[in-house]
Amino acid sequence: MLEAKLSEAGTLKKLLDAIKELVTDANFECNEEGIVLQAMDNSHVALVSVKFAAPAFKRYRCDRPMPLGVNLTSLTKVLKCAKDDDICTLKAADEADVLNLVYEAKNSDRIAEYDMKLMDIDADTLNIPETEYDARVTLPSAEFTRIVRDLSQLGESVRIEVSKEGVRFASDGEAANGNVLLRQSDGSHITGSTIKPKTEADDEEEEEAEGSSRKKAKVKKEKNDDDVEMEDDDKDEDKEKEDEDEEDFQPKENEDGEEEKDDEGEEEDSGSKKRKKKANGTSKPSKKPKTSKSKGKATEDEDSSSVVIEMNQHVSLTFSLKYLVNFSKSASLSPKVQLMMSNDVPLLVAYDFNQGYIRYYLAPKIGDD
Amino acid sequence: MLEAKLSEAGTLKKLLDAIKELVTDANFECNEEGIVLQAMDNSHVALVSVKFAAPAFKRYRCDRPMPLGVNLTSLTKVLKCAKDDDICTLKAADEADVLNLVYEAKNSDRIAEYDMKLMDIDADTLNIPETEYDARVTLPSAEFTRIVRDLSQLGESVRIEVSKEGVRFASDGEAANGNVLLRQSDGSHITGSTIKPKTEADDEEEEEAEGSSRKKAKVKKEKNDDDVEMEDDDKDEDKEKEDEDEEDFQPKENEDGEEEKDDEGEEEDSGSKKRKKKANGTSKPSKKPKTSKSKGKATEDEDSSSVVIEMNQHVSLTFSLKYLVNFSKSASLSPKVQLMMSNDVPLLVAYDFNQGYIRYYLAPKIGDD
DNA sequence: ATTGATATTC
DNA sequence: GAATATCAAT
């Protein structure tokens, strides 16, 4: 059975608000490590991946893996019945067809209890390979929201270009063309290093979860990946085969020859090497899980209003603004957002929060410049 | 002629906002005691009763009784032309076909004057017997609003159950079932006593208004009463006649045999059994007008965030959430609301304010458990 | 921009 | 009664 107590129902409410328009039904895969949700958006163009590690909960218990098929519209309604600061406990018996939610007001005798019906949903367990990217832009989530909303008024797509100059978001429309350029906040020059999604939480989680067996391998993502990623829904079999490039999520660690990136190959072991990978000569300890954040350089530790750009290679990709605007609704969950890109590969938009994250993958438009 | 000066136009605005969706046209019955409005809602399912006693006004004068037929939509528009803190004076000549409204800004030389057309409306003077109830729940009006709005997302009706445990609001829906339990704030045990709507204002008003002639008679409400209450609009004549059964409002009980409820009859008489309606034999001196308000007991004196439950008998009734949500719009007029219930009798939802009130009556759904 | 209310249709 | 769509209010 599952029993997860969240100290703030608001966290779940925000999460649902962020993804309910993208996905209508999804399995909340619960196991002893926590709860994850992965689903393609309704039109199968984007992929959403959410994780709440067990430590994210005030109390967490899950005897055995169980997928909870949830209609997000229903869950949204039920969550609207909770106040943001209510203590929220999720419970589900094994094989249950209902999810029980209890809301306890922190300072009152009010107790609300809801039983939401569950449904069977095809478990299209998506396999999302953890890849490395050519560039990562870390910026205030509100800034990202503002940019995509502004540009969405001009046109339907945006070209995101990361260069030494900074990151430029440009959109052309009937009535006007526009672009927004963000430079590295501290003006320091842009340097590349191993770039892959990472969060403090991830570090911990991954290590523990995979033990050391899981390699943080630094696989770079090749063109094919996107296909795979976005498509695997349709063709996951492919990946199973072994195209090596395809892979989805697990990387085989290194093949190491990364043609695109030259430096990735060797990771340094600063701290625990697992997490960090990067290399080239600059090797900046990208980020050590927790030890010494590499904050010194351009890492994600800067204050929340800063823009950090990490780039190993110039990238220029075009995406549908409609989706980005949707993704940007997750801004309420984190003050910062990371945009990870490699040419011809799906963009990864990551919002990390304490012991969890929401990540969105969106394939670039072809013919992008 | 009528001349009533209200120190805050906002009060009237809030009142109109609260009832305009329920009633489109109504008579403002003015006499020397003040102004009252009673009307069935547009679908004749609920009854709204509003009272502004003369002392509620900064100045009040009404030479002789006069009904002012008002289209609430028009009045709402006219009131939107007033600022909440404007001093508002209502004037109407005898036999006038217009209501004159003057808004004076408190600190300026601004004076706005409007003349709103009046209309003739059948004076279905509803006769609402003042009855005693088996249970009264006094809670923050915002809490009530929250509960009915939350539950209205799940289903269309709510079962309100008052027991020793507290008061539970439960609704079942397609996607989920939910319930909210409120316990007596101070944890004191629930005790019964005479339960009937009361407010300081009411006490004064009623006595004076009716003089001693009007009996505060402790009429218990029998099934018939309700009928009358809710239905008379259509058929007031009817009531006058005496058909007893139609209704909506009441089930006429009994004929006494209550097939539905078996135990009602004997309930525990904790407290004062008076309420127990049912009865056919139990008559209880319902309440004393003003003498000793039964306030001594659990009355409305608690702080605004508390929940007070007074119960003489367990009650379980089912109501349409649509109406309750509508009623709850009156929360802006009072920080607290009283829910008064007896099995098989219309619910009374009362918002009391200085020298006045808004009360709503709603018949329970039959077949409620 | 978001939420609630209204109207219309199945 | 439920869902969609449009409009209004905050």
Coordinates of C-alpha atoms in Angstrom, one line a residue, chain B residues 21-299:
Chain B
E21 CA -28.8 35.7 -9.2
L22 CA -31.5 34.0 -7.2
V23 CA -34.2 36.5 -7.6
T24 CA -34.8 38.9 -10.5
D25 CA -37.7 41.0 -9.2
A26 CA -38.9 41.5 -5.7
N27 CA -40.9 43.9 -3.5
F28 CA -39.0 45.9 -0.9
E29 CA -41.7 46.1 1.7
C30 CA -41.2 49.3 3.6
N31 CA -42.9 50.3 6.7
E32 CA -42.1 52.1 9.9
E33 CA -40.1 49.2 11.2
G34 CA -37.8 49.0 8.3
I35 CA -37.5 47.2 5.0
V36 CA -38.0 43.6 4.3
L37 CA -37.8 41.6 1.1
Q38 CA -39.1 38.0 0.7
A39 CA -39.1 36.1 -2.5
M40 CA -38.9 32.7 -3.9
D41 CA -36.0 32.2 -6.2
N42 CA -36.6 32.1 -9.9
S43 CA -37.2 28.4 -9.9
H44 CA -39.3 28.5 -6.8
V45 CA -37.1 26.1 -5.0
A46 CA -35.6 28.4 -2.5
L47 CA -36.8 31.3 -0.5
V48 CA -34.9 34.4 0.4
S49 CA -35.8 36.7 3.3
V50 CA -34.0 39.9 3.8
K51 CA -34.5 42.4 6.6
F52 CA -33.1 45.8 7.3
A53 CA -34.6 47.1 10.5
A54 CA -35.1 50.9 10.8
P55 CA -32.1 51.3 13.1
A56 CA -29.9 49.8 10.5
F57 CA -30.2 53.2 8.8
K58 CA -28.5 56.4 9.7
R59 CA -31.9 58.0 9.2
Y60 CA -35.1 56.2 8.5
R61 CA -38.6 57.4 7.9
C62 CA -41.6 55.7 6.3
D63 CA -44.9 57.2 6.9
R64 CA -46.9 54.3 5.8
P65 CA -46.3 50.8 4.4
M66 CA -45.4 50.7 0.8
P67 CA -44.1 47.9 -1.4
L68 CA -41.5 49.0 -3.9
G69 CA -41.4 46.6 -6.8
V70 CA -37.8 46.4 -7.9
N71 CA -36.0 44.7 -10.7
L72 CA -32.9 43.6 -9.0
T73 CA -30.9 43.7 -12.2
S74 CA -31.7 47.3 -12.6
L75 CA -31.0 48.1 -9.0
T76 CA -27.7 46.3 -9.3
K77 CA -26.7 48.5 -12.2
V78 CA -27.7 51.7 -10.4
L79 CA -25.8 50.6 -7.3
K80 CA -22.7 50.1 -9.3
C81 CA -22.7 53.8 -9.8
A82 CA -22.1 54.2 -6.1
K83 CA -18.8 53.8 -4.3
D84 CA -18.9 51.5 -1.4
D85 CA -18.3 54.3 1.1
D86 CA -20.8 56.7 -0.4
I87 CA -23.7 57.7 1.8
C88 CA -26.8 56.4 0.1
T89 CA -30.2 57.8 0.5
L90 CA -33.3 56.0 -0.9
K91 CA -36.4 58.0 -1.4
A92 CA -39.8 57.2 -2.8
A93 CA -43.0 59.2 -2.7
D94 CA -46.2 57.5 -1.9
E95 CA -47.5 55.8 -5.0
A96 CA -44.3 56.7 -6.7
D97 CA -43.3 54.7 -9.7
V98 CA -39.6 55.5 -9.2
L99 CA -37.1 55.0 -6.5
N100 CA -34.7 57.9 -6.1
L101 CA -31.2 57.1 -5.0
V102 CA -28.7 59.8 -4.0
Y103 CA -25.0 59.0 -3.4
E104 CA -22.9 61.4 -1.5
A105 CA -19.2 60.9 -1.4
K106 CA -18.1 61.3 2.2
N107 CA -15.3 63.7 1.5
S108 CA -16.2 65.5 -1.6
D109 CA -18.7 67.6 -3.3
R110 CA -19.8 64.8 -5.5
I111 CA -23.4 64.1 -5.5
A112 CA -25.0 61.5 -7.8
E113 CA -28.6 61.0 -8.1
Y114 CA -30.5 58.2 -9.9
D115 CA -34.2 57.5 -10.4
M116 CA -34.9 53.9 -11.0
K117 CA -38.2 52.8 -12.3
L118 CA -40.3 50.6 -10.1
M119 CA -42.7 47.9 -11.2
D120 CA -45.7 46.2 -9.8
I121 CA -45.0 42.8 -8.4
D122 CA -47.5 40.4 -7.1
A123 CA -47.2 40.7 -3.4
D124 CA -46.8 37.1 -2.5
T125 CA -46.2 37.9 1.0
L126 CA -44.7 34.7 2.2
N127 CA -45.5 33.6 5.6
I128 CA -42.5 32.2 7.2
P129 CA -43.2 30.6 10.4
E130 CA -40.5 31.0 12.9
T131 CA -39.7 27.5 13.9
E132 CA -37.3 25.6 16.1
Y133 CA -34.8 23.3 14.8
D134 CA -33.1 20.1 15.8
A135 CA -29.6 21.4 15.1
R136 CA -27.8 24.6 14.6
V137 CA -24.2 24.9 13.3
T138 CA -22.6 28.3 13.5
L139 CA -19.5 28.6 11.5
P140 CA -17.3 31.2 9.7
S141 CA -19.2 32.2 6.6
A142 CA -16.0 31.8 4.6
E143 CA -15.7 28.3 5.7
F144 CA -19.2 27.5 4.6
T145 CA -18.5 29.1 1.2
R146 CA -15.4 27.0 0.9
I147 CA -17.0 23.8 1.7
V148 CA -19.9 24.1 -0.6
R149 CA -17.7 25.3 -3.4
D150 CA -15.3 22.5 -3.0
L151 CA -18.0 19.9 -2.8
S152 CA -19.9 21.3 -5.8
Q153 CA -17.0 20.3 -7.9
L154 CA -17.7 16.7 -7.1
G155 CA -21.4 16.3 -7.2
E156 CA -24.6 18.2 -7.3
S157 CA -25.9 17.5 -3.8
V158 CA -24.5 17.4 -0.4
R159 CA -25.5 15.5 2.7
I160 CA -25.2 17.5 5.8
E161 CA -25.1 15.4 8.9
V162 CA -25.0 16.8 12.4
S163 CA -24.0 14.3 15.1
K164 CA -22.0 14.2 18.3
E165 CA -19.0 13.9 16.1
G166 CA -19.6 17.3 14.6
V167 CA -21.0 18.3 11.3
R168 CA -20.1 16.5 8.2
F169 CA -20.7 17.7 4.6
A170 CA -20.5 14.9 2.1
S171 CA -20.9 14.7 -1.6
D172 CA -20.6 11.8 -4.0
G173 CA -19.6 12.3 -7.6
E174 CA -18.6 10.6 -10.7
A175 CA -14.9 11.1 -10.3
A176 CA -14.7 11.2 -6.6
N177 CA -16.5 11.3 -3.3
G178 CA -15.6 13.7 -0.6
N179 CA -16.6 14.9 2.8
V180 CA -15.5 17.6 5.2
L181 CA -15.9 17.2 8.9
L182 CA -16.0 20.2 11.3
R183 CA -15.8 19.6 14.9
Q184 CA -16.9 22.0 17.6
S185 CA -14.0 24.3 17.9
D186 CA -13.5 24.2 21.6
G187 CA -14.1 20.6 21.7
S188 CA -16.8 21.1 24.2
H189 CA -19.5 18.6 23.9
I190 CA -22.5 19.3 21.9
T191 CA -25.5 20.1 23.8
G192 CA -28.9 21.0 22.8
S193 CA -31.2 23.7 23.9
T194 CA -33.9 25.7 22.2
I195 CA -32.8 26.3 18.7
K196 CA -34.3 28.9 16.5
P197 CA -32.8 31.6 14.5
K198 CA -31.8 34.5 16.6
T199 CA -29.8 37.5 16.5
E200 CA -29.6 40.4 18.7
A201 CA -31.2 42.4 16.1
D202 CA -33.9 40.0 15.6
D203 CA -34.8 40.0 19.1
E204 CA -35.3 43.6 19.2
E205 CA -36.9 43.9 15.9
E206 CA -39.3 41.2 16.1
E207 CA -40.7 42.2 19.4
E208 CA -41.1 45.7 18.3
A209 CA -42.2 45.0 14.9
E210 CA -44.8 42.6 15.7
G211 CA -45.5 44.1 18.8
S212 CA -46.5 41.5 21.1
S213 CA -49.2 40.6 18.8
R214 CA -47.0 38.6 16.5
K215 CA -46.3 35.6 18.1
K216 CA -43.0 34.4 18.4
A217 CA -45.0 31.6 18.8
K218 CA -43.1 28.7 19.2
V219 CA -44.5 27.1 16.4
K220 CA -42.7 24.1 15.6
K221 CA -42.4 23.6 12.1
E222 CA -44.3 20.7 10.9
K223 CA -44.1 19.5 7.6
N224 CA -46.8 21.6 6.5
D225 CA -45.1 24.7 7.4
D226 CA -42.5 24.3 5.0
D227 CA -44.8 23.6 2.3
V228 CA -46.3 26.8 2.9
E229 CA -43.1 28.5 3.1
M230 CA -41.7 27.4 0.0
E231 CA -44.7 27.1 -2.1
D232 CA -46.9 29.7 -1.2
D233 CA -45.5 31.8 -3.8
D234 CA -47.2 29.9 -6.5
K235 CA -50.1 29.1 -4.8
D236 CA -50.3 31.2 -2.0
E237 CA -53.8 31.0 -2.4
D238 CA -53.4 27.4 -2.0
K239 CA -52.0 27.6 1.2
E240 CA -54.7 29.7 2.1
K241 CA -56.6 26.9 1.0
E242 CA -55.2 24.1 2.4
D243 CA -53.8 21.8 0.2
E244 CA -51.3 20.2 1.9
D245 CA -49.3 18.4 -0.2
E246 CA -47.5 19.7 -3.0
E247 CA -44.6 20.5 -2.3
D248 CA -41.6 21.1 -2.5
F249 CA -40.9 22.1 0.5
Q250 CA -42.3 19.9 2.6
P251 CA -42.9 16.7 2.9
K252 CA -45.4 16.8 4.8
E253 CA -44.6 14.9 7.3
N254 CA -46.6 13.2 8.7
E255 CA -49.1 12.3 8.4
D256 CA -47.1 11.2 10.8
G257 CA -46.0 8.1 10.1
E258 CA -42.7 8.7 9.0
E259 CA -42.0 5.9 6.9
E260 CA -38.7 7.1 6.2
K261 CA -37.3 7.7 9.4
D262 CA -37.9 5.3 11.9
D263 CA -36.1 6.5 14.7
E264 CA -36.7 10.0 14.7
G265 CA -39.4 9.6 17.0
E266 CA -37.4 8.8 19.7
E267 CA -34.4 10.5 19.9
E268 CA -32.4 11.1 22.7
D269 CA -33.5 14.0 24.4
S270 CA -30.3 15.1 25.4
G271 CA -30.6 18.6 26.2
S272 CA -34.0 19.8 25.7
K273 CA -36.0 17.6 23.6
K274 CA -38.1 20.3 22.5
R275 CA -37.0 20.3 19.1
K276 CA -37.7 17.1 18.3
K277 CA -40.0 17.7 16.0
K278 CA -41.4 15.2 15.2
A279 CA -43.7 15.0 17.2
N280 CA -46.3 14.8 17.2
G281 CA -46.8 15.3 20.6
T282 CA -43.9 17.0 21.7
S283 CA -44.6 20.5 21.7
K284 CA -42.1 22.7 23.1
P285 CA -42.2 26.1 23.9
S286 CA -40.2 27.0 21.2
K287 CA -38.6 30.0 22.2
K288 CA -39.1 32.9 24.0
P289 CA -39.0 36.0 22.1
K290 CA -36.6 37.9 23.8
T291 CA -36.7 37.3 27.3
S292 CA -34.0 35.0 28.0
K293 CA -32.5 34.3 24.9
S294 CA -31.3 30.9 25.0
K295 CA -28.0 32.3 24.3
G296 CA -26.7 31.1 27.4
K297 CA -26.0 28.0 25.6
A298 CA -24.0 27.8 22.6
T299 CA -24.9 30.9 21.0

